Coordinates of C-alpha atoms in Angstrom, one line a residue:
M1 CA 109.1 130.5 131.3
A2 CA 109.2 126.7 131.2
K3 CA 109.4 125.0 134.6
C4 CA 112.8 123.4 135.5
H5 CA 112.4 120.1 137.2
D6 CA 114.4 118.6 140.1
N7 CA 114.4 115.4 142.1
L8 CA 114.0 113.1 139.1
F9 CA 116.8 110.6 139.6
G10 CA 115.1 108.8 142.4
Q11 CA 112.3 107.8 140.0
I12 CA 114.8 106.6 137.4
A13 CA 117.4 104.5 139.2
T14 CA 115.2 102.1 141.1
F15 CA 114.7 98.4 140.7
S16 CA 111.0 98.8 139.8
S17 CA 111.7 101.5 137.3
L18 CA 114.5 99.5 135.6
R19 CA 112.3 96.4 135.5
M20 CA 109.6 98.4 133.7
A21 CA 112.2 99.7 131.3
A22 CA 113.5 96.2 130.7
R23 CA 110.0 95.1 129.7
K24 CA 109.8 97.9 127.1
A25 CA 113.3 97.3 125.8
I26 CA 112.8 93.6 125.2
R27 CA 109.6 93.9 123.2
G28 CA 110.2 92.3 119.8
K29 CA 113.8 91.4 120.7
R30 CA 113.5 88.3 122.9
R31 CA 115.5 86.3 120.4
K32 CA 118.4 88.7 120.2
P33 CA 121.4 87.3 122.1
G34 CA 122.0 90.4 124.3
A35 CA 118.3 90.6 125.3
A36 CA 118.1 86.9 125.9
A37 CA 121.2 86.9 128.1
F38 CA 119.9 89.9 130.1
Q39 CA 116.5 88.3 130.6
F40 CA 118.1 85.0 131.7
G41 CA 119.7 86.8 134.7
L42 CA 117.2 89.6 134.9
E43 CA 117.1 90.2 138.7
R44 CA 120.9 90.1 138.9
E45 CA 121.3 92.5 136.0
L46 CA 118.8 95.0 137.3
L47 CA 120.3 95.1 140.7
K48 CA 123.7 95.7 139.1
L49 CA 122.4 98.5 137.0
E50 CA 120.6 100.0 140.0
R51 CA 123.8 100.0 142.0
E52 CA 125.9 101.5 139.1
L53 CA 123.5 104.3 138.5
N54 CA 123.2 105.3 142.1
D55 CA 127.0 105.1 142.6
Q56 CA 127.4 107.0 139.3
T57 CA 129.8 104.4 138.0
W58 CA 127.6 103.4 135.1
R59 CA 129.2 104.1 131.7
P60 CA 127.7 103.5 128.2
G61 CA 128.9 100.3 126.5
R62 CA 130.3 100.0 123.0
Y63 CA 128.0 100.5 120.1
I64 CA 127.6 98.0 117.3
E65 CA 127.9 100.0 114.0
I66 CA 126.1 99.0 110.8
E67 CA 127.0 100.8 107.6
L68 CA 124.0 101.3 105.3
F69 CA 124.0 102.5 101.7
D70 CA 120.3 102.3 100.8
P71 CA 118.6 104.7 100.3
K72 CA 121.7 106.8 101.3
H73 CA 124.9 106.2 103.1
R74 CA 124.7 106.4 106.9
I75 CA 126.0 104.6 110.0
V76 CA 123.3 103.1 112.3
S77 CA 124.4 102.4 115.8
A78 CA 123.0 99.8 118.2
A79 CA 123.6 100.3 122.0
P80 CA 124.1 97.2 124.2
F81 CA 120.9 95.9 125.6
R82 CA 121.6 97.0 129.2
D83 CA 122.2 100.5 128.0
R84 CA 118.8 100.5 126.3
V85 CA 117.2 99.6 129.6
V86 CA 118.8 102.7 131.1
H87 CA 117.6 104.8 128.1
H88 CA 114.0 103.6 128.6
A89 CA 114.1 104.2 132.4
L90 CA 115.4 107.7 131.8
M91 CA 112.8 108.5 129.1
N92 CA 109.9 107.1 131.2
V93 CA 110.6 109.9 133.7
A94 CA 112.1 112.8 131.9
G95 CA 110.4 112.3 128.5
P96 CA 106.9 113.6 129.6
I97 CA 108.6 116.8 131.0
F98 CA 109.9 117.7 127.6
E99 CA 106.9 116.3 125.7
A100 CA 104.6 118.8 127.6
G101 CA 106.5 121.7 125.9
F102 CA 106.5 120.4 122.4
I103 CA 104.2 122.1 119.8
P104 CA 101.5 119.9 118.2
N105 CA 103.0 120.0 114.7
T106 CA 106.2 118.1 115.4
F107 CA 105.5 114.5 114.5
A108 CA 108.6 112.3 114.9
N109 CA 108.9 109.8 117.7
R110 CA 105.8 110.9 119.6
V111 CA 102.8 108.8 120.6
G112 CA 99.8 109.6 118.4
K113 CA 101.8 111.4 115.8
G114 CA 103.9 109.8 113.0
T115 CA 104.4 110.2 109.3
H116 CA 100.8 109.8 108.2
R117 CA 99.5 112.5 110.6
A118 CA 102.4 114.8 109.3
V119 CA 101.4 114.2 105.7
E120 CA 97.8 115.1 106.5
V121 CA 98.8 118.4 108.0
Y122 CA 101.2 119.1 105.1
E123 CA 98.3 118.6 102.7
R124 CA 96.0 120.9 104.7
Y125 CA 98.6 123.7 104.8
R126 CA 99.4 123.2 101.1
D127 CA 95.8 123.6 100.1
R128 CA 95.7 127.0 101.8
A129 CA 98.9 128.5 100.5
N130 CA 100.7 129.3 97.2
H131 CA 104.2 128.5 98.1
V132 CA 106.1 126.2 100.5
L133 CA 109.6 126.5 101.9
R134 CA 110.9 122.9 102.3
C135 CA 113.9 122.7 104.6
D136 CA 116.3 120.0 105.6
L137 CA 119.3 120.3 107.9
Y138 CA 122.8 119.5 106.7
R139 CA 124.0 116.2 108.2
F140 CA 121.8 116.8 111.2
F141 CA 122.7 113.9 113.6
P142 CA 126.5 114.1 113.0
S143 CA 126.3 117.9 113.4
I144 CA 124.5 118.1 116.8
D145 CA 126.9 120.0 119.0
H146 CA 127.2 118.4 122.5
Q147 CA 127.6 121.6 124.3
A148 CA 124.5 123.1 122.7
M149 CA 122.6 119.8 123.3
K150 CA 123.5 119.9 127.0
A151 CA 122.4 123.5 127.3
D152 CA 118.9 122.5 125.9
L153 CA 118.5 119.8 128.5
R154 CA 119.4 122.2 131.3
R155 CA 116.5 124.5 130.4
R156 CA 114.1 121.9 131.8
V157 CA 116.1 119.7 134.1
R158 CA 117.8 120.9 137.3
C159 CA 118.4 117.5 139.0
E160 CA 122.2 117.1 139.1
R161 CA 122.2 113.3 139.0
T162 CA 119.8 113.2 136.1
L163 CA 122.0 115.7 134.3
W164 CA 125.0 113.4 135.0
L165 CA 123.2 110.5 133.3
L166 CA 122.1 112.6 130.4
D167 CA 125.7 113.9 129.9
A168 CA 127.1 110.4 130.2
I169 CA 124.9 109.2 127.3
I170 CA 125.9 112.2 125.2
D171 CA 129.6 111.9 126.0
G172 CA 129.4 108.2 125.3
S173 CA 128.3 108.7 121.7
N174 CA 130.5 106.9 119.2
A175 CA 132.3 108.8 116.6
Q176 CA 130.1 110.0 113.7
E177 CA 131.1 111.0 110.2
P178 CA 133.1 114.2 110.3
V179 CA 131.3 117.5 109.7
H180 CA 133.5 120.5 109.4
L181 CA 131.3 123.6 109.6
H182 CA 132.4 127.1 110.6
F183 CA 130.1 129.6 112.3
P184 CA 130.5 133.3 113.2
G185 CA 133.2 133.7 115.9
D186 CA 134.9 130.4 115.1
D187 CA 138.6 130.2 114.3
L188 CA 140.2 127.6 112.1
L189 CA 140.4 124.9 114.7
T190 CA 137.0 125.4 116.4
P191 CA 135.2 122.5 114.5
L192 CA 138.0 120.2 115.6
E193 CA 137.7 121.2 119.3
R194 CA 134.0 120.8 119.8
R195 CA 132.5 117.3 120.1
R196 CA 129.6 116.7 117.8
G197 CA 127.3 113.9 116.7
L198 CA 124.7 111.6 118.2
P199 CA 124.3 107.9 117.1
I200 CA 121.5 107.3 114.6
G201 CA 119.4 104.4 115.9
N202 CA 119.7 105.2 119.6
L203 CA 116.4 105.7 121.4
T204 CA 117.7 108.7 123.2
S205 CA 119.1 110.3 120.0
Q206 CA 115.5 110.4 118.6
W207 CA 114.3 112.0 121.8
F208 CA 117.3 114.4 121.9
A209 CA 116.6 115.5 118.3
N210 CA 113.1 116.7 119.3
I211 CA 114.5 118.6 122.3
H212 CA 117.3 120.2 120.3
L213 CA 114.9 121.5 117.6
D214 CA 112.1 122.5 120.0
G215 CA 113.4 126.0 120.0
L216 CA 113.2 126.0 116.2
D217 CA 109.5 124.8 116.4
H218 CA 108.6 127.7 118.8
F219 CA 110.5 130.2 116.7
C220 CA 108.7 129.3 113.5
T221 CA 105.2 129.2 115.1
E222 CA 105.5 132.0 117.7
V223 CA 108.0 134.5 116.2
L224 CA 107.6 134.0 112.4
R225 CA 103.9 132.9 113.0
A226 CA 104.2 130.6 110.0
P227 CA 102.1 127.6 109.2
Y228 CA 104.7 125.0 110.0
L229 CA 105.4 121.3 110.6
R230 CA 108.5 119.2 111.3
Y231 CA 109.4 115.5 111.1
V232 CA 112.9 115.1 112.6
D233 CA 115.0 117.5 110.6
D234 CA 112.6 117.7 107.6
F235 CA 110.3 120.7 108.0
A236 CA 108.1 123.0 105.9
L237 CA 106.7 126.5 106.1
F238 CA 103.8 127.8 104.0
A239 CA 103.0 131.3 102.7
S240 CA 101.0 133.0 100.0
S241 CA 104.0 135.0 98.7
Q242 CA 107.4 133.7 97.7
S243 CA 109.1 136.9 99.1
Q244 CA 107.7 136.0 102.6
L245 CA 109.4 132.6 102.4
I246 CA 112.7 134.1 101.2
E247 CA 112.7 136.4 104.3
W248 CA 111.9 133.5 106.6
Q249 CA 114.7 131.4 105.1
D250 CA 117.2 134.1 106.0
R251 CA 115.9 134.4 109.5
L252 CA 115.9 130.6 109.9
A253 CA 119.6 130.4 108.8
A254 CA 120.5 133.0 111.4
F255 CA 118.5 131.2 114.1
L256 CA 120.1 127.8 113.3
S257 CA 123.6 129.2 113.3
V258 CA 123.3 129.9 117.0
K259 CA 122.8 126.1 117.5
R260 CA 125.7 125.4 115.1
L261 CA 123.3 123.9 112.5
K262 CA 122.9 124.8 108.8
L263 CA 120.2 124.4 106.2
H264 CA 121.0 121.9 103.5
P265 CA 122.0 123.9 100.5
R266 CA 120.4 121.5 97.9
K267 CA 117.4 120.2 99.9
T268 CA 116.2 123.6 101.1
V269 CA 113.9 125.0 98.3
I270 CA 110.9 127.2 97.7
L271 CA 108.3 125.6 95.5
P272 CA 104.7 126.3 94.3
T273 CA 102.3 124.2 96.3
N274 CA 100.5 123.0 93.1
T275 CA 103.5 121.0 91.9
P276 CA 104.0 117.4 93.1
A277 CA 106.2 117.2 96.2
E278 CA 107.9 114.3 97.8
F279 CA 107.4 114.2 101.6
L280 CA 107.9 111.3 104.1
G281 CA 107.8 108.5 101.5
Y282 CA 104.9 109.8 99.4
V283 CA 104.6 112.0 96.3
L284 CA 101.8 114.6 97.2
H285 CA 100.0 116.0 94.2
G286 CA 98.1 119.3 94.2
S287 CA 95.0 117.5 93.2
G288 CA 95.0 115.6 96.5
R289 CA 96.3 112.3 95.0
R290 CA 99.2 110.5 96.7
S291 CA 101.6 108.1 95.0
L292 CA 104.8 106.4 96.0
P293 CA 108.2 107.6 94.6
E294 CA 109.4 105.5 91.8
V295 CA 112.8 104.9 93.5
N296 CA 111.0 103.6 96.6
V297 CA 108.9 101.1 94.5
K298 CA 111.9 99.9 92.7
R299 CA 113.8 99.4 96.0
F300 CA 110.9 97.4 97.5
K301 CA 110.7 95.3 94.3
G302 CA 114.3 94.3 94.9
R303 CA 113.8 93.5 98.5
L304 CA 110.6 91.5 97.7
K305 CA 112.5 89.5 95.1
G306 CA 115.2 88.7 97.6
M307 CA 112.6 87.6 100.2
V308 CA 110.9 85.3 97.7
H309 CA 114.2 83.6 97.0
A310 CA 115.1 83.4 100.7
V311 CA 111.7 81.8 101.5
Q312 CA 112.0 79.3 98.6
A313 CA 115.4 78.3 99.8
G314 CA 114.3 77.9 103.4
A315 CA 116.6 80.7 104.6
L316 CA 113.7 83.0 105.7
D317 CA 110.6 82.0 107.5
R318 CA 107.3 82.9 105.7
A319 CA 106.0 84.6 108.9
D320 CA 109.0 86.9 109.0
A321 CA 108.6 87.7 105.3
A322 CA 104.9 88.4 105.8
Q323 CA 105.7 90.8 108.6
R324 CA 108.1 92.8 106.4
I325 CA 105.6 92.8 103.5
D326 CA 102.7 93.8 105.7
S327 CA 104.8 96.8 106.9
W328 CA 105.3 98.1 103.4
S329 CA 101.7 97.4 102.5
A330 CA 100.4 99.4 105.4
H331 CA 102.6 102.4 104.3
A332 CA 101.5 102.0 100.6
S333 CA 97.8 101.9 101.7
H334 CA 97.9 105.6 102.5
A335 CA 98.5 106.3 98.8
Q336 CA 96.6 105.3 95.6
T337 CA 98.4 102.0 95.2
R338 CA 95.7 99.3 95.1
A339 CA 96.6 98.0 91.6
L340 CA 100.3 98.2 92.4
K341 CA 100.0 96.2 95.6
R342 CA 97.7 93.6 93.9
A343 CA 100.3 93.0 91.2
L344 CA 103.4 92.9 93.4
L345 CA 102.0 91.0 96.4
G346 CA 100.0 88.6 94.4
R347 CA 103.0 87.4 92.5
A348 CA 105.0 87.2 95.7
R349 CA 102.4 85.1 97.5
R350 CA 102.2 82.7 94.6
A351 CA 105.9 82.3 94.4
M352 CA 106.3 81.8 98.2
R353 CA 103.8 79.0 98.2
H354 CA 106.1 76.9 96.1
R355 CA 109.1 76.2 98.3
P356 CA 110.5 73.2 100.1
P357 CA 109.0 72.8 103.6
G358 CA 111.2 74.3 106.2
P359 CA 111.4 74.4 110.0
G360 CA 109.8 77.1 112.1
P361 CA 106.3 78.6 112.4
D362 CA 104.5 79.5 109.3
R363 CA 101.5 81.5 108.3
P364 CA 100.0 82.8 105.0
L365 CA 100.9 86.2 103.8
A366 CA 98.4 89.0 104.4
Q367 CA 95.6 88.8 101.9
T368 CA 94.6 92.5 102.2
V369 CA 95.8 94.5 99.2

């Protein structure tokens, strides 16, 4: 049985812990108004946070909501900067406790893991099996049940003040898109009576997602004994027979129902492993070749065109454009895309050279294609 930890809050709500958390939270965000204001009065802000946490008067602030439609509709939420400092302080102490119990094959939001490692493991399992059960959870973040999430946290944390902080963050979640799902034992009003949903974009939400699905990870690897991997709510199980995966799918549905989660009816499928499969931004071919999904390439072409026009008009700094392009290029480098990158990025570099000089730092776009 996993160890339950106590006496954690004294390591979270101290001036030195909060100062360390502020340094993490401000990385890459020094120019943001909220971060700049906090940094300007750093000592005063940290002392105020320390006092509020120890008095248990701290409450999460209001989220800024951004509605996105590409590649799909979702609401991304940004917490106030001072709240993000608290999130970092909490995770610095409590994060390793949960991390120690995670299986190796869950890859999201973990140091040394990530999408590329997940793709490598997927390919390794694919080459040893005939069929794969690809699973996705229906509206995962909006569906997370607060009561079930709090129960998961209490399996590893016994410190009452740390649990108060965890509960405050969960209870302070902004409203998510409504998800009306019924489970065994529910009456007509049950979905309306239970609070659900965690904000997409919150640092703690990413962490909570791994904790909430940790039981699923252990169920698949220790009970079903399946070759298995997961990235957030996208996971896969491999087997030699299709009938084995059908049985596992039924057992997964029953297991997830206890957590008030459901498999996505369209995105949960059983496929032969020798057919091309899209996974984490790549199309993985049975031959071992990787390519980029056509829709992703088309979407990047549109963004690239917009960046070129913005740089030429002086509305976007070339250094910022280069950083965005380099990020896509690094992702594309893990597939067979050399010719594609040469064509796309070569044209972009030439176009961005011909613009009126503008203010701000400048640097040439990355030459590596």
